[in-house]
Short mmCIF file of C-alpha atoms in Angstrom, two decimals:
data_model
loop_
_atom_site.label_atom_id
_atom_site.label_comp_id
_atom_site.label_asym_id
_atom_site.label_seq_id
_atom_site.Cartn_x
_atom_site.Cartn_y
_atom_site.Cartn_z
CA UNK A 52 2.43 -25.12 -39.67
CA UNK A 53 0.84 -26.02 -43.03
CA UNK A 54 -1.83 -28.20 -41.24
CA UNK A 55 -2.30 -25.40 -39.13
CA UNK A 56 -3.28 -22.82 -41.19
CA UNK A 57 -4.94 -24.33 -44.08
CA UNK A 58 -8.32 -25.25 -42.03
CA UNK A 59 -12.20 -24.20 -42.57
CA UNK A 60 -12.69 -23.17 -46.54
CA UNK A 61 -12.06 -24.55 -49.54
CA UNK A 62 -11.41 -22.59 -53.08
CA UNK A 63 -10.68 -25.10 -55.88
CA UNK A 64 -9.24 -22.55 -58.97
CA UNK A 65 -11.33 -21.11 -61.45
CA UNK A 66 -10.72 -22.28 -65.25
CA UNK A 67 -10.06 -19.12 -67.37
CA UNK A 68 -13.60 -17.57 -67.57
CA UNK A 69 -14.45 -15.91 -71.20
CA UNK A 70 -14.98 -12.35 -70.14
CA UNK A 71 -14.34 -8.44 -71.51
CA UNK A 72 -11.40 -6.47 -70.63
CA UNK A 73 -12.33 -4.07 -67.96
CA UNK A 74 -13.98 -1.12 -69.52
CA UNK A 75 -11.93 1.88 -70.49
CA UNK A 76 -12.68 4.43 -68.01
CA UNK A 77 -11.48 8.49 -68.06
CA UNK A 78 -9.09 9.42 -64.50
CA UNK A 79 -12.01 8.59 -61.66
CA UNK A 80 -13.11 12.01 -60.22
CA UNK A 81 -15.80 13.21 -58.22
CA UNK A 82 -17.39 14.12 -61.55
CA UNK A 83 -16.70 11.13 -63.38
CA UNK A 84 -18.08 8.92 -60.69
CA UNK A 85 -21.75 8.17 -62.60
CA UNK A 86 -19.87 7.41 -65.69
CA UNK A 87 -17.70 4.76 -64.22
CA UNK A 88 -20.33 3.30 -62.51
CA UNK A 89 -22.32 2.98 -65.59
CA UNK A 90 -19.22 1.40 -67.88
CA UNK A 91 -18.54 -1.32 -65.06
CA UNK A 92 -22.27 -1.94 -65.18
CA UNK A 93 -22.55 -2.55 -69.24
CA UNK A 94 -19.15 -4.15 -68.42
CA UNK A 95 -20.41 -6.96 -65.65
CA UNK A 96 -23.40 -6.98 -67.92
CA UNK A 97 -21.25 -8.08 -71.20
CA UNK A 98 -19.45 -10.52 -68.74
CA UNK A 99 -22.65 -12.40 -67.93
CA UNK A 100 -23.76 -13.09 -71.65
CA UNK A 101 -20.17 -13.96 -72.27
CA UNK A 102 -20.26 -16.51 -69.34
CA UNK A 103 -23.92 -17.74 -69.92
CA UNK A 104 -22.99 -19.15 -73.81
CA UNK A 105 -19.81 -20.82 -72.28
CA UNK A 106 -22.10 -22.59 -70.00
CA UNK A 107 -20.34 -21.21 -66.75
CA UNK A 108 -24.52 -20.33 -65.14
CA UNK A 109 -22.96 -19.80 -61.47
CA UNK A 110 -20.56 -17.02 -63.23
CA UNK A 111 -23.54 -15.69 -65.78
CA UNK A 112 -25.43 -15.07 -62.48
CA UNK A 113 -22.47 -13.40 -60.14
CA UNK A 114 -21.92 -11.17 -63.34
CA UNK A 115 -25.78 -10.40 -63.77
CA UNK A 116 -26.31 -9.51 -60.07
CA UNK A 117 -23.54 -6.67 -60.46
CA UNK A 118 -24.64 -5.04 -63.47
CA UNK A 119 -28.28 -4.45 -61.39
CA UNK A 120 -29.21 -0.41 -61.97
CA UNK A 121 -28.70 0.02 -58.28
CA UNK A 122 -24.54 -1.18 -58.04
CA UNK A 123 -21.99 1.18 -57.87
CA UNK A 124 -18.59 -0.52 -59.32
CA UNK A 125 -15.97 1.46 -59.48
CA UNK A 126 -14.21 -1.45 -61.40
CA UNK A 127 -14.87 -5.16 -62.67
CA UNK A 128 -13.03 -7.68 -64.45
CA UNK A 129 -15.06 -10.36 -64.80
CA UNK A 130 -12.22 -12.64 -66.12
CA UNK A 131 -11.02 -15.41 -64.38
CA UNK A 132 -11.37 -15.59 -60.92
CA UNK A 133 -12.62 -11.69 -61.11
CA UNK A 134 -12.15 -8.35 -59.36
CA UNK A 135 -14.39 -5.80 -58.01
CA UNK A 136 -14.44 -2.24 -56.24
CA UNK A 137 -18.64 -1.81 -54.65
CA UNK A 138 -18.81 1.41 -53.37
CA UNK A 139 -22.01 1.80 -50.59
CA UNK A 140 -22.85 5.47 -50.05
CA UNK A 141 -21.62 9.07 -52.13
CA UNK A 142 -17.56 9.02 -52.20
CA UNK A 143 -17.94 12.86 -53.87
CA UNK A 144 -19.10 13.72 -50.12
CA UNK A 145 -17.85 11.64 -47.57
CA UNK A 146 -15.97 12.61 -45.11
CA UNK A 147 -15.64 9.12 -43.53
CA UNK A 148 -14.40 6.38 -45.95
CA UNK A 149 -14.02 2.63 -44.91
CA UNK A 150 -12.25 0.50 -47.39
CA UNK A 151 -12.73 -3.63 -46.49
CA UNK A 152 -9.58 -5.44 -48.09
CA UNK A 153 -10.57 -9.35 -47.93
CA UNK A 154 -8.84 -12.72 -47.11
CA UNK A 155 -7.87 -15.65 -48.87
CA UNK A 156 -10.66 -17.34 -51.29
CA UNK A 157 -12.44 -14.39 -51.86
CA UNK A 158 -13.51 -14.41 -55.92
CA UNK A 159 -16.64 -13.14 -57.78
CA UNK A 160 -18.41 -16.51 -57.17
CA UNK A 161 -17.98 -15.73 -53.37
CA UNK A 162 -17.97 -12.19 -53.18
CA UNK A 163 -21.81 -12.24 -51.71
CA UNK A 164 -20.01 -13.02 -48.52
CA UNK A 165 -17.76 -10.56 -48.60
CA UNK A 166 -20.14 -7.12 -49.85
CA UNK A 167 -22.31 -8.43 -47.13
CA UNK A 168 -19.57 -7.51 -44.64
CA UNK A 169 -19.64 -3.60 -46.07
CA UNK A 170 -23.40 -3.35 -46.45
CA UNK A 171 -23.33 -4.10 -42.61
CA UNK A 172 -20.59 -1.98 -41.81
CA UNK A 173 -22.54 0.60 -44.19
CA UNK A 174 -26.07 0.49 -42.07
CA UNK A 175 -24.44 0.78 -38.96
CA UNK A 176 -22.23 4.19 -40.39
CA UNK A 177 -25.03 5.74 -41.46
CA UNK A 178 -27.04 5.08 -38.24
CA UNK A 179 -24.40 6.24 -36.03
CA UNK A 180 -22.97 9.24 -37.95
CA UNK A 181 -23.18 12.21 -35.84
CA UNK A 182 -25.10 14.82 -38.01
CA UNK A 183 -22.44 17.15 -41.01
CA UNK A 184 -20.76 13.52 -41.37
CA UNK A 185 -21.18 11.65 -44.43
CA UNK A 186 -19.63 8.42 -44.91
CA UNK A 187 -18.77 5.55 -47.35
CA UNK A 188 -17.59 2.42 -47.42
CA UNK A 189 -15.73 0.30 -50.47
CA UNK A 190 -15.88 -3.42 -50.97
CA UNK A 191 -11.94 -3.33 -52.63
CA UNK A 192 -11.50 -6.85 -54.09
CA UNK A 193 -8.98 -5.87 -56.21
CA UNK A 194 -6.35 -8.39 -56.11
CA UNK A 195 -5.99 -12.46 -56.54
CA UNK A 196 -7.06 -13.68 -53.20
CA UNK A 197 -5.15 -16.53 -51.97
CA UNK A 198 -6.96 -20.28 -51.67
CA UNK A 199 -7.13 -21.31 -47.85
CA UNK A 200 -6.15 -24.58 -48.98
CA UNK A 201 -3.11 -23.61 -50.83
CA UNK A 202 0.36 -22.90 -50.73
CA UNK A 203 0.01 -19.03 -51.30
CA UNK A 204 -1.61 -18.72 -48.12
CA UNK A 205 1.77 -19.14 -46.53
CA UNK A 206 3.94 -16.37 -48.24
CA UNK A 207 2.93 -12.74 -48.54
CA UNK A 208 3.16 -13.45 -52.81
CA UNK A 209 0.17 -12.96 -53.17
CA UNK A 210 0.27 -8.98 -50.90
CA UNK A 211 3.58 -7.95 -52.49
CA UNK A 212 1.60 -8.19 -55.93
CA UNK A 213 -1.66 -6.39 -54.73
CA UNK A 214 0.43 -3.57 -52.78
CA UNK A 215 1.19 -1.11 -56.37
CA UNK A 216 -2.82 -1.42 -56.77
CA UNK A 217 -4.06 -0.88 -53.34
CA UNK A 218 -2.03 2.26 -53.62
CA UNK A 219 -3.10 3.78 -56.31
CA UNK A 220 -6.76 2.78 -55.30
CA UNK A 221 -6.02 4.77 -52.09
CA UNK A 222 -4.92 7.80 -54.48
CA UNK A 223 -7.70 7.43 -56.66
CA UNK A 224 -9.97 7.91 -53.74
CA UNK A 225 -8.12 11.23 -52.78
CA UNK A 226 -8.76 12.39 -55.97
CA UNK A 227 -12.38 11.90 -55.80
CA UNK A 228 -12.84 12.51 -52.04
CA UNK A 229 -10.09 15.36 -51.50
CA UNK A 230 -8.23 16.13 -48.03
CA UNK A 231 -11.31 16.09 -46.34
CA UNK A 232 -12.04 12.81 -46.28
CA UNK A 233 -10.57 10.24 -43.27
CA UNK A 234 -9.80 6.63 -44.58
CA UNK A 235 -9.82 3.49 -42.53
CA UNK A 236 -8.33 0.45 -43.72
CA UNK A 237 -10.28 -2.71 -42.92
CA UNK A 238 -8.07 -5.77 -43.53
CA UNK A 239 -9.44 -9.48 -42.65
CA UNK A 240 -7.93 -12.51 -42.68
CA UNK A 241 -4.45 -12.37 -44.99
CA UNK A 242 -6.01 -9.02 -46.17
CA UNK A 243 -4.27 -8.28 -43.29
CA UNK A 244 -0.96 -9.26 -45.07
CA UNK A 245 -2.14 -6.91 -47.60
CA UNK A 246 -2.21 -4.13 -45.76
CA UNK A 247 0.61 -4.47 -43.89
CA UNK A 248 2.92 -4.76 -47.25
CA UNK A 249 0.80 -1.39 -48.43
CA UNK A 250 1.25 0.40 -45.05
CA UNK A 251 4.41 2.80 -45.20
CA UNK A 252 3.58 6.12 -45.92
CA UNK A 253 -0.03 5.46 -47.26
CA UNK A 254 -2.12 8.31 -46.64
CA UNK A 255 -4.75 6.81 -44.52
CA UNK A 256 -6.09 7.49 -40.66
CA UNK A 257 -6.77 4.00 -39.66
CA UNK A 258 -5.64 0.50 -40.31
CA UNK A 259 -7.24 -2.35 -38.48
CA UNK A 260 -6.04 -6.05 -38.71
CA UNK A 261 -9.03 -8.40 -38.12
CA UNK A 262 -8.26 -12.58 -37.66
CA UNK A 263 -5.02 -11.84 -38.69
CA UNK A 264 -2.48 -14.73 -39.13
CA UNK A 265 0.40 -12.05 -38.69
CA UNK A 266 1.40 -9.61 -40.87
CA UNK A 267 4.86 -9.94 -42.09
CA UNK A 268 5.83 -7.07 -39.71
CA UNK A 269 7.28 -8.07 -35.99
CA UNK A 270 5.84 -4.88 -34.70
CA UNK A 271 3.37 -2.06 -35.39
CA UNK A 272 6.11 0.57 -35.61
CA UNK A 273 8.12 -1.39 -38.45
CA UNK A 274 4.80 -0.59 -40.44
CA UNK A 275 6.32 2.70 -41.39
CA UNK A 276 3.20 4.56 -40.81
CA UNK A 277 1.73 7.74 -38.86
CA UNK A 278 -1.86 5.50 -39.25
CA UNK A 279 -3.91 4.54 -35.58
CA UNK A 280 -3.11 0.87 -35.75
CA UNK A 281 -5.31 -1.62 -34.87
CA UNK A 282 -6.14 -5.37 -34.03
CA UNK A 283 -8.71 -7.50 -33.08
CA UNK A 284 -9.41 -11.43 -32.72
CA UNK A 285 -12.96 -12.88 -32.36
CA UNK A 286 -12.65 -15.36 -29.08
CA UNK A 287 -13.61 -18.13 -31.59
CA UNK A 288 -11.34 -17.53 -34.54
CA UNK A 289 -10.06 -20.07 -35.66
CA UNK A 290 -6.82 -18.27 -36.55
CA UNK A 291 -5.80 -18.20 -33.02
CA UNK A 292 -4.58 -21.59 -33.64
CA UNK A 293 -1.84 -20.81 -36.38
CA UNK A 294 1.50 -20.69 -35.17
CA UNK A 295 2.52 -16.96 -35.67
CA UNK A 296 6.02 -17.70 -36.41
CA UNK A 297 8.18 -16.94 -39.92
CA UNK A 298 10.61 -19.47 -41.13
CA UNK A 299 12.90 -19.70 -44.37
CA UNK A 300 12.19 -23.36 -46.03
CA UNK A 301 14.04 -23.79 -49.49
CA UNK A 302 14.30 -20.72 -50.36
CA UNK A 303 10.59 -19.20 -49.09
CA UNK A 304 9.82 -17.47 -46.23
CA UNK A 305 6.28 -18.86 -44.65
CA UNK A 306 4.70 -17.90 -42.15
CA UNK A 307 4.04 -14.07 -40.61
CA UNK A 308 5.68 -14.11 -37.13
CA UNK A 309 4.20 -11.68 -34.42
CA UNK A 310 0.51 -11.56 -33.39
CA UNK A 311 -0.90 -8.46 -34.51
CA UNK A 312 -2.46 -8.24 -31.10
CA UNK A 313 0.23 -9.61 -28.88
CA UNK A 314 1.35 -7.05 -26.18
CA UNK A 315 4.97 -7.49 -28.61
CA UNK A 316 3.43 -6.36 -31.73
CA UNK A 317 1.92 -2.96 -30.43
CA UNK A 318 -1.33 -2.34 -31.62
CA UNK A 319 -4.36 -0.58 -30.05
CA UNK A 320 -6.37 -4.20 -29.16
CA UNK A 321 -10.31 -3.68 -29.48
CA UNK A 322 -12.65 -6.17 -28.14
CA UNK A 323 -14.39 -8.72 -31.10
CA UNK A 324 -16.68 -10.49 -28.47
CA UNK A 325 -17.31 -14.36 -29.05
CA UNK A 326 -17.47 -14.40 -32.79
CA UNK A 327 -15.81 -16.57 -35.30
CA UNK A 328 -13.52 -15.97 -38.25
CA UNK A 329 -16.08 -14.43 -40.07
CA UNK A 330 -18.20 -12.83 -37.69
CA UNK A 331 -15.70 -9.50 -37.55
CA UNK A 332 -19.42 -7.90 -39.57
CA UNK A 333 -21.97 -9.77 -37.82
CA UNK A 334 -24.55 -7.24 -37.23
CA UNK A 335 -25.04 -6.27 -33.37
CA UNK A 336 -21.94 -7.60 -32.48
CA UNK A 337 -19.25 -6.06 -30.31
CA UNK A 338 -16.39 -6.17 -33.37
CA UNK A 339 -19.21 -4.15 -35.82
CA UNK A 340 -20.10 -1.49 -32.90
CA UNK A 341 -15.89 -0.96 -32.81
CA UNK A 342 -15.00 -0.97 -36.11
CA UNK A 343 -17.80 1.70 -36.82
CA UNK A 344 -16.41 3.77 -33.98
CA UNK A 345 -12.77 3.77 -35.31
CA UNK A 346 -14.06 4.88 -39.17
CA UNK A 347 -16.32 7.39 -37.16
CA UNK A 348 -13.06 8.64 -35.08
CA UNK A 349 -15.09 7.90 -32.17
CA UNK A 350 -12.01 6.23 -30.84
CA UNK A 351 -12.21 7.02 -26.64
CA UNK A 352 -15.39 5.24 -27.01
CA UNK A 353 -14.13 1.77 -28.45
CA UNK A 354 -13.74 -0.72 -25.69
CA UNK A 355 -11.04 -2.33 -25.76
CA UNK A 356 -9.80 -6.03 -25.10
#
């Protein structure tokens, strides 16, 4: 199973990276949106000087890019491997919030790839929005991704230790948002894992499991949630090849048993068209045109597989 799963990318692990704590930021409210933004920006901004005289130029450059005028980080730590929160659009007003939750080797020195998925997902949003609907969408890289080519890959570790901060992100964005905002859950890859482990009783509309290796959970129901559930696989994913099995080996459980969009598992199965592993984004594709329906809750209209 090993062989299986650990196939297209490689993430070798970042040395310890000199960087500042994250700033010091008051309780994130519609009101103290601008000044968060601003103190992640002098913070990323720090981060790349701090990088640039330890001679780390690939970091010095990821940090410089995010402290541009025109990002909106609603945190950074620029340590390490690094974390980030990219918000695209007004969270005070939306009443349509996507959040993206990424898969494994997903770091600051590769998160171009990734904030590329939610500025796609945020062009299509705003040029499908029926007019009095505002939306957002939030590039949440806020744990320590997994490496494809690793061991952590195989266990849900690596969830279990991002689920206490996904859900107080999620509660954070009540607070600025209020009731009136709906909240998909975009989960890719073992982000999938992540969202799964986060899943009972989170107060969200949507969850949708994209190139998911399984979940951890044998069926939607045993997510413990009153969330639409959802599941797609590009017909070229790779991750249609992994065994979707769990197994106890010395102690470990590996593995994430049932296909998230078996007929067993229970999900509402959405066509992805031909794409790959990382084509869930791809602009004009079939998976983009669905996903934008389901944060719309334009759901009779998404076709399904």
């Amino acid at each position: 199973m090993t062989a299986a799963m650990v196939v297209p990318l490689s993430g070798a692990a970042r040395p310890e990276i000199p960087a500042p704590p994250p700033a010091a930021l008051a309780p994130l409210t519609a009101t103290t949106l601008d000044a968060a933004y601003k103190a992640n920006r002098t913070n990323a901004a720090r981060a790349a000087r701090m990088a640039a005289a330890d001679g780390d130029h690939q970091r010095a450059a990821a940090d410089r890019a995010m402290a541009a005028p025109a990002r909106h980080l609603l945190a950074y730590d620029g340590r390490g491997e690094g974390q980030a929160t990219e918000v695209f659009g007004d969270l005070a007003t939306a009443t349509r919030i996507a959040v993206l939750i990424p898969g494994s080797d997903t770091s600051l020195d590769t998160y171009d790839r990734f904030r590329a998925t939610a500025v796609a997902l945020h062009d299509r949003l705003v040029q499908e929005a029926p007019k009095g609907t505002t939306t957002a969408v939030v590039a949440w890289l806020g744990y320590k991704t997994p490496g494809t080519v690793s061991t952590t890959v195989l266990t849900t570790d690596r969830a279990d230790r991002a689920v206490p901060h996904l859900r107080e992100f999620i509660a954070q964005l009540r607070r600025i948002a209020g009731r009136k905002a709906d909240i998909s859950l975009l989960c890719h890859s073992y982000g999938t894992v992540v969202c799964a482990r986060t899943a009972p009783g989170l107060d969200v509309r949507d969850i949708a499991f994209l190139g998911s290796p399984g979940t951890g959970a044998d069926t939607a129901a045993a997510l413990r949630t009153r969330a639409r559930v959802w599941a797609a696989r590009g017909a070229d994913d790779w991750v249609e090849e992994v065994p979707h099995v769990r197994a106890d080996l010395f102690g470990w459980t590996v593995g994430f048993g049932t296909d998230p969009v078996s007929p067993a598992f229970g999900a509402r199965v959405f066509a992805a068209g031909p794409g790959g592993h990382s084509d869930y984004f791809r602009p004009g594709s079939v998976s983009l045109a669905n996903l934008t329906r389901i944060v719309l809750g334009d759901t009779k209209e998404v076709t399904r597989a």
